[in-house]
Each structure stands twice: as structure tokens, then as C-alpha cells.
Amino acid sequence: KAGVTQTPRYLIKTRGQQVTLSCSPISGHRSVSWYQQTPGQGLQFLFEYFSETQRNKGNFPGRFSGRQFSNSRSEMNVSTLELGDSALYLCASSREGSNPQETQYFGPGTRLLVL
Amino acid sequence: AQTVTQSQPEMSVQEAETVTLSCTYDTSESDYYLFWYKQPPSRQMILVIRQEAYKQQNATENRFSVNFQKAAKSFSLKISDSQLGDAAMYFCAYRSASGYQLIWGAGTKLIIKP
């Protein structure tokens, strides 16, 4: 079974631009969560999608948005990039997401550098 | 709000020895789950072990075991017979039984000395 995949793996953008990151969950998984990882703030929850609906959202500004498609693939978008958005963005999938006993499987991450 | 604290930024251990990583958390909830995740240099986060708060028995997965002290809100990870492949960042995480998100500690970098 293929694992969680994220594309692209690396991105370099400049301030003010926007970026779209993609995540393909494990086959059969319908819940996709996004996390931001930085040296200063650590790992922070961005949002979670299930059946094309955002079910839970972390404490991030509206510049961070996402969506989920009918095949459970998810994208996150960051508009008007700031230097502080430089981070490793991790995607995780699980079957339903609502059961805490489910294991979340993580992708390799997308490394975003904002110049 | 729940918080997770890992007070050891870095730990080192000799290969084949035992090491314990510390984690404390703060919550007013009684039903929750605790996790240890490993993030090797390749960056893929992997679940190491999970503990349900309502279970008094400490979870064990091969060489990995936890010491869960609910009253003290402590959740330490013991790695026995340390191997070179155990070198990684280890993150402690909390999840409410009624929530969706993981709340993470700052991580502990584990170095294995050959």
C-alpha cells in the first residue's frame, strides 16, 4: 500500500507570492490533516479535512486555506507569503480521523522557503 | 488549553544501552490519548507508541515502552537496547478523546553513540 505522498518536496517563493501544496492520502483514508513545523514554533495544527469538508481548524490567519477533493486528495494554499511562513508542511492521513485510536500516517513533508 | 512539554532538547545514549525521554502535559480532561512519534533525518514522522489515558497498563511495543503517570501528568518513553537506527527527533503528542488535532511537544533529539 502506498504511503502518504506530498508534492512538491521543496519550494522556494518570494514574499507576497502564493503557493499550493498537495497531499495524497493512503488509499481508503478519508481524513487529511495539515501541520506546520518550524524551529521556533514547533509543530502546529493547521486544519483537518474529511469528506471534502473542513472539520477542524487551528489558530492560523486566513491566508492559510485548504480543500479536499472527492478522491480525498487535499491541497493547502498560502497567499501573500511572509518570511515567517518558511517551514516544513506535513500532511497526515487516517481512515476517519474522528477516532483518536486511529494512527495518523504522515507524509515526507514539503519544505517551503520564502525569500 | 492543553500543553505538552519536553524538557530535554537533546539526549545521547551508548548503543545497546537504555534511555528514557521525558514528557509532561497539562490538561483538565480525563479522557485523552498520548503518543510518541519519531522523526528521523529523512523527515517522515512515524508513530512509535500510543497510550490511552483510561488504561492503567503502560503500553509496550518491542523495545519501546512508556511510563504513564496520569496523576502526575507524565508520559516518558523508554528505549531499551538502543540501536543506531533509533537516532531521530522524538515528539510527544496529546490528543483529546473528543478532538481532532495533535498537540505537540518541542521534541527531543536522540543521539546514539556507537
Tab-separated table of C-alpha atoms in Angstrom:
chain	number	residue	atom	x	y	z
A	1	LYS	CA	0.000	0.000	0.000
A	2	ALA	CA	1.474	3.351	-0.988
A	3	GLY	CA	2.100	5.795	1.823
A	4	VAL	CA	1.117	9.435	2.096
A	5	THR	CA	2.692	11.454	-0.674
A	6	GLN	CA	3.286	15.182	-0.779
A	7	THR	CA	4.260	17.342	-3.707
A	8	PRO	CA	6.380	19.218	-4.286
A	9	ARG	CA	9.056	18.233	-1.799
A	10	TYR	CA	10.805	21.596	-1.958
A	11	LEU	CA	9.654	25.069	-2.899
A	12	ILE	CA	11.259	28.471	-2.996
A	13	LYS	CA	8.987	31.506	-3.199
A	14	THR	CA	9.300	35.218	-2.602
A	15	ARG	CA	7.312	37.378	-0.247
A	16	GLY	CA	3.871	38.276	-1.491
A	17	GLN	CA	3.517	35.248	-3.728
A	18	GLN	CA	1.101	32.421	-3.122
A	19	VAL	CA	1.755	28.706	-3.010
A	20	THR	CA	-0.242	25.488	-3.280
A	21	LEU	CA	0.870	22.255	-1.679
A	22	SER	CA	-0.623	18.864	-2.425
A	23	CYS	CA	-1.180	15.763	-0.329
A	24	SER	CA	-2.381	12.340	-1.454
A	25	PRO	CA	-3.512	10.184	1.467
A	26	ILE	CA	-3.211	6.444	1.801
A	27	SER	CA	-5.852	4.679	-0.252
A	28	GLY	CA	-9.045	4.343	1.773
A	29	HIS	CA	-8.181	7.165	4.149
A	30	ARG	CA	-10.702	9.982	4.163
A	31	SER	CA	-9.249	12.287	6.801
A	32	VAL	CA	-6.341	14.573	5.964
A	33	SER	CA	-4.659	16.879	8.467
A	34	TRP	CA	-2.041	19.539	7.844
A	35	TYR	CA	0.693	20.660	10.229
A	36	GLN	CA	3.321	23.382	10.073
A	37	GLN	CA	6.733	22.636	11.556
A	38	THR	CA	9.216	25.423	12.304
A	39	PRO	CA	12.279	25.557	14.571
A	40	GLY	CA	10.720	28.366	16.601
A	41	GLN	CA	7.102	27.301	16.958
A	42	GLY	CA	7.493	23.548	16.595
A	43	LEU	CA	4.613	21.541	15.199
A	44	GLN	CA	1.304	23.321	14.910
A	45	PHE	CA	-2.008	22.060	13.623
A	46	LEU	CA	-3.370	23.910	10.594
A	47	PHE	CA	-6.613	22.133	9.667
A	48	GLU	CA	-8.273	18.805	9.062
A	49	TYR	CA	-10.484	17.740	6.175
A	50	PHE	CA	-12.941	14.898	5.938
A	51	SER	CA	-15.272	14.155	3.032
A	52	GLU	CA	-14.372	17.425	1.321
A	53	THR	CA	-15.275	19.478	4.411
A	54	GLN	CA	-13.016	21.316	6.777
A	55	ARG	CA	-13.860	19.743	10.094
A	56	ASN	CA	-11.323	21.359	12.373
A	57	LYS	CA	-9.077	24.401	12.156
A	58	GLY	CA	-6.052	25.573	14.080
A	59	ASN	CA	-5.103	29.103	15.001
A	60	PHE	CA	-3.697	30.379	11.725
A	61	PRO	CA	-4.618	33.500	9.737
A	62	GLY	CA	-6.991	33.345	6.808
A	63	ARG	CA	-4.055	33.382	4.385
A	64	PHE	CA	-3.852	29.674	5.070
A	65	SER	CA	-6.611	27.727	3.403
A	66	GLY	CA	-7.212	24.268	2.114
A	67	ARG	CA	-9.570	21.986	0.351
A	68	GLN	CA	-10.198	18.326	-0.203
A	69	PHE	CA	-11.321	16.613	-3.356
A	70	SER	CA	-13.708	13.709	-3.814
A	71	ASN	CA	-10.783	11.289	-4.053
A	72	SER	CA	-9.597	12.544	-0.608
A	73	ARG	CA	-6.562	14.302	-2.038
A	74	SER	CA	-6.018	17.602	-0.299
A	75	GLU	CA	-4.375	20.879	-1.135
A	76	MET	CA	-3.367	23.728	1.092
A	77	ASN	CA	-2.819	27.235	-0.130
A	78	VAL	CA	-0.910	30.074	1.441
A	79	SER	CA	-1.493	33.515	-0.036
A	80	THR	CA	0.600	36.648	0.371
A	81	LEU	CA	3.582	34.726	1.646
A	82	GLU	CA	5.601	36.103	4.545
A	83	LEU	CA	9.128	35.211	5.608
A	84	GLY	CA	7.687	33.504	8.690
A	85	ASP	CA	5.813	31.040	6.510
A	86	SER	CA	9.088	29.264	5.778
A	87	ALA	CA	8.547	25.832	7.267
A	88	LEU	CA	8.142	22.145	6.721
A	89	TYR	CA	4.490	21.436	5.969
A	90	LEU	CA	3.385	17.960	6.942
A	91	CYS	CA	0.288	16.164	5.837
A	92	ALA	CA	-1.182	13.197	7.724
A	93	SER	CA	-3.973	10.832	6.794
A	94	SER	CA	-6.181	8.419	8.701
A	95	ARG	CA	-9.282	6.417	7.889
A	96	GLU	CA	-11.938	8.504	9.593
A	97	GLY	CA	-9.999	10.964	11.721
A	98	SER	CA	-12.643	11.108	14.428
A	99	ASN	CA	-11.355	8.067	16.312
A	100	PRO	CA	-8.315	9.005	18.422
A	101	GLN	CA	-7.234	5.358	18.388
A	102	GLU	CA	-6.586	5.615	14.667
A	103	THR	CA	-2.997	6.047	13.642
A	104	GLN	CA	-2.175	9.157	11.669
A	105	TYR	CA	0.252	8.393	8.857
A	106	PHE	CA	2.496	11.250	7.853
A	107	GLY	CA	3.922	12.205	4.504
A	108	PRO	CA	7.542	13.278	3.967
A	109	GLY	CA	6.589	16.948	4.021
A	110	THR	CA	7.047	19.928	1.728
A	111	ARG	CA	9.889	22.259	2.621
A	112	LEU	CA	8.868	25.847	1.807
A	113	LEU	CA	11.416	28.626	1.804
A	114	VAL	CA	10.169	32.196	1.480
A	115	LEU	CA	12.770	34.773	0.424
B	1	ALA	CA	-5.798	24.762	26.747
B	2	GLN	CA	-3.692	21.661	26.670
B	3	THR	CA	0.081	21.883	26.578
B	4	VAL	CA	2.858	19.350	26.142
B	5	THR	CA	6.360	19.893	27.499
B	6	GLN	CA	9.531	18.037	26.616
B	7	SER	CA	12.267	19.426	28.829
B	8	GLN	CA	15.194	17.598	27.222
B	9	PRO	CA	16.203	19.248	23.917
B	10	GLU	CA	18.856	16.582	23.359
B	11	MET	CA	19.776	13.210	24.810
B	12	SER	CA	22.573	10.820	23.969
B	13	VAL	CA	22.987	7.148	24.740
B	14	GLN	CA	25.506	4.449	24.014
B	15	GLU	CA	24.396	1.809	21.539
B	16	ALA	CA	22.723	-1.150	23.292
B	17	GLU	CA	22.014	0.923	26.415
B	18	THR	CA	18.649	2.141	27.692
B	19	VAL	CA	17.454	5.734	27.516
B	20	THR	CA	14.363	7.488	28.842
B	21	LEU	CA	12.815	10.543	27.239
B	22	SER	CA	10.575	12.745	29.375
B	23	CYS	CA	7.244	14.331	28.602
B	24	THR	CA	4.769	16.158	30.785
B	25	TYR	CA	1.418	17.555	29.779
B	26	ASP	CA	-1.290	19.725	31.159
B	27	THR	CA	-4.982	19.122	30.661
B	28	SER	CA	-8.226	19.325	32.549
B	29	GLU	CA	-9.707	16.461	30.560
B	30	SER	CA	-9.942	12.910	31.829
B	31	ASP	CA	-10.183	11.125	28.504
B	32	TYR	CA	-7.335	11.587	26.086
B	33	TYR	CA	-4.579	9.846	24.185
B	34	LEU	CA	-0.832	10.288	24.298
B	35	PHE	CA	1.639	9.458	21.575
B	36	TRP	CA	5.326	9.275	20.908
B	37	TYR	CA	6.362	9.971	17.334
B	38	LYS	CA	9.784	9.585	15.786
B	39	GLN	CA	11.088	11.850	13.049
B	40	PRO	CA	14.343	10.547	11.520
B	41	PRO	CA	16.565	12.824	9.443
B	42	SER	CA	14.570	11.771	6.343
B	43	ARG	CA	11.691	13.754	7.940
B	44	GLN	CA	8.941	11.127	7.739
B	45	MET	CA	7.102	11.193	11.064
B	46	ILE	CA	6.404	7.687	12.392
B	47	LEU	CA	4.204	6.621	15.291
B	48	VAL	CA	6.254	4.812	17.943
B	49	ILE	CA	3.711	4.108	20.650
B	50	ARG	CA	0.271	5.154	21.855
B	51	GLN	CA	-1.304	5.242	25.319
B	52	GLU	CA	-4.970	5.613	26.161
B	53	ALA	CA	-5.469	7.607	29.349
B	54	TYR	CA	-8.187	5.284	30.631
B	55	LYS	CA	-5.806	2.333	30.533
B	56	GLN	CA	-3.646	1.952	33.596
B	57	GLN	CA	-1.357	-0.547	31.930
B	58	ASN	CA	1.670	1.003	30.290
B	59	ALA	CA	1.902	0.487	26.534
B	60	THR	CA	4.775	-1.548	25.107
B	61	GLU	CA	5.973	-2.009	21.532
B	62	ASN	CA	9.004	-4.264	21.299
B	63	ARG	CA	11.957	-2.239	22.642
B	64	PHE	CA	9.791	0.808	23.310
B	65	SER	CA	7.734	1.210	26.458
B	66	VAL	CA	6.132	4.076	28.307
B	67	ASN	CA	5.783	5.057	31.936
B	68	PHE	CA	2.382	6.720	32.145
B	69	GLN	CA	1.671	8.515	35.396
B	70	LYS	CA	-1.782	10.042	34.982
B	71	ALA	CA	-1.924	11.853	38.303
B	72	ALA	CA	1.478	13.404	37.702
B	73	LYS	CA	0.606	14.062	34.030
B	74	SER	CA	3.819	12.415	32.974
B	75	PHE	CA	4.422	10.240	29.929
B	76	SER	CA	8.015	9.087	29.452
B	77	LEU	CA	9.379	6.864	26.709
B	78	LYS	CA	11.932	4.165	27.459
B	79	ILE	CA	14.015	2.752	24.646
B	80	SER	CA	15.825	-0.455	25.508
B	81	ASP	CA	18.823	-1.881	23.653
B	82	SER	CA	19.279	1.357	21.699
B	83	GLN	CA	20.196	0.946	18.044
B	84	LEU	CA	21.800	3.336	15.575
B	85	GLY	CA	18.505	3.473	13.691
B	86	ASP	CA	16.820	4.957	16.771
B	87	ALA	CA	18.627	8.245	16.194
B	88	ALA	CA	15.935	10.825	15.472
B	89	MET	CA	13.801	13.614	16.900
B	90	TYR	CA	11.193	12.236	19.260
B	91	PHE	CA	7.961	14.120	19.774
B	92	CYS	CA	5.412	13.620	22.483
B	93	ALA	CA	1.855	14.479	21.451
B	94	TYR	CA	-1.555	14.779	23.074
B	95	ARG	CA	-4.991	14.320	21.611
B	96	SER	CA	-8.282	14.854	23.341
B	97	ALA	CA	-10.728	11.963	23.010
B	98	SER	CA	-13.207	14.447	21.576
B	99	GLY	CA	-10.820	16.400	19.386
B	100	TYR	CA	-9.060	16.002	16.092
B	101	GLN	CA	-5.740	17.762	16.396
B	102	LEU	CA	-2.497	16.597	17.897
B	103	ILE	CA	-0.808	18.971	20.340
B	104	TRP	CA	2.923	18.547	20.209
B	105	GLY	CA	5.900	18.930	22.488
B	106	ALA	CA	9.032	20.682	21.252
B	107	GLY	CA	10.855	17.419	20.648
B	108	THR	CA	13.964	15.677	21.953
B	109	LYS	CA	16.881	14.924	19.675
B	110	LEU	CA	18.210	11.451	20.436
B	111	ILE	CA	21.824	10.715	19.541
B	112	ILE	CA	23.081	7.138	19.544
B	113	LYS	CA	26.811	6.718	20.147
B	114	PRO	CA	28.353	3.655	18.503
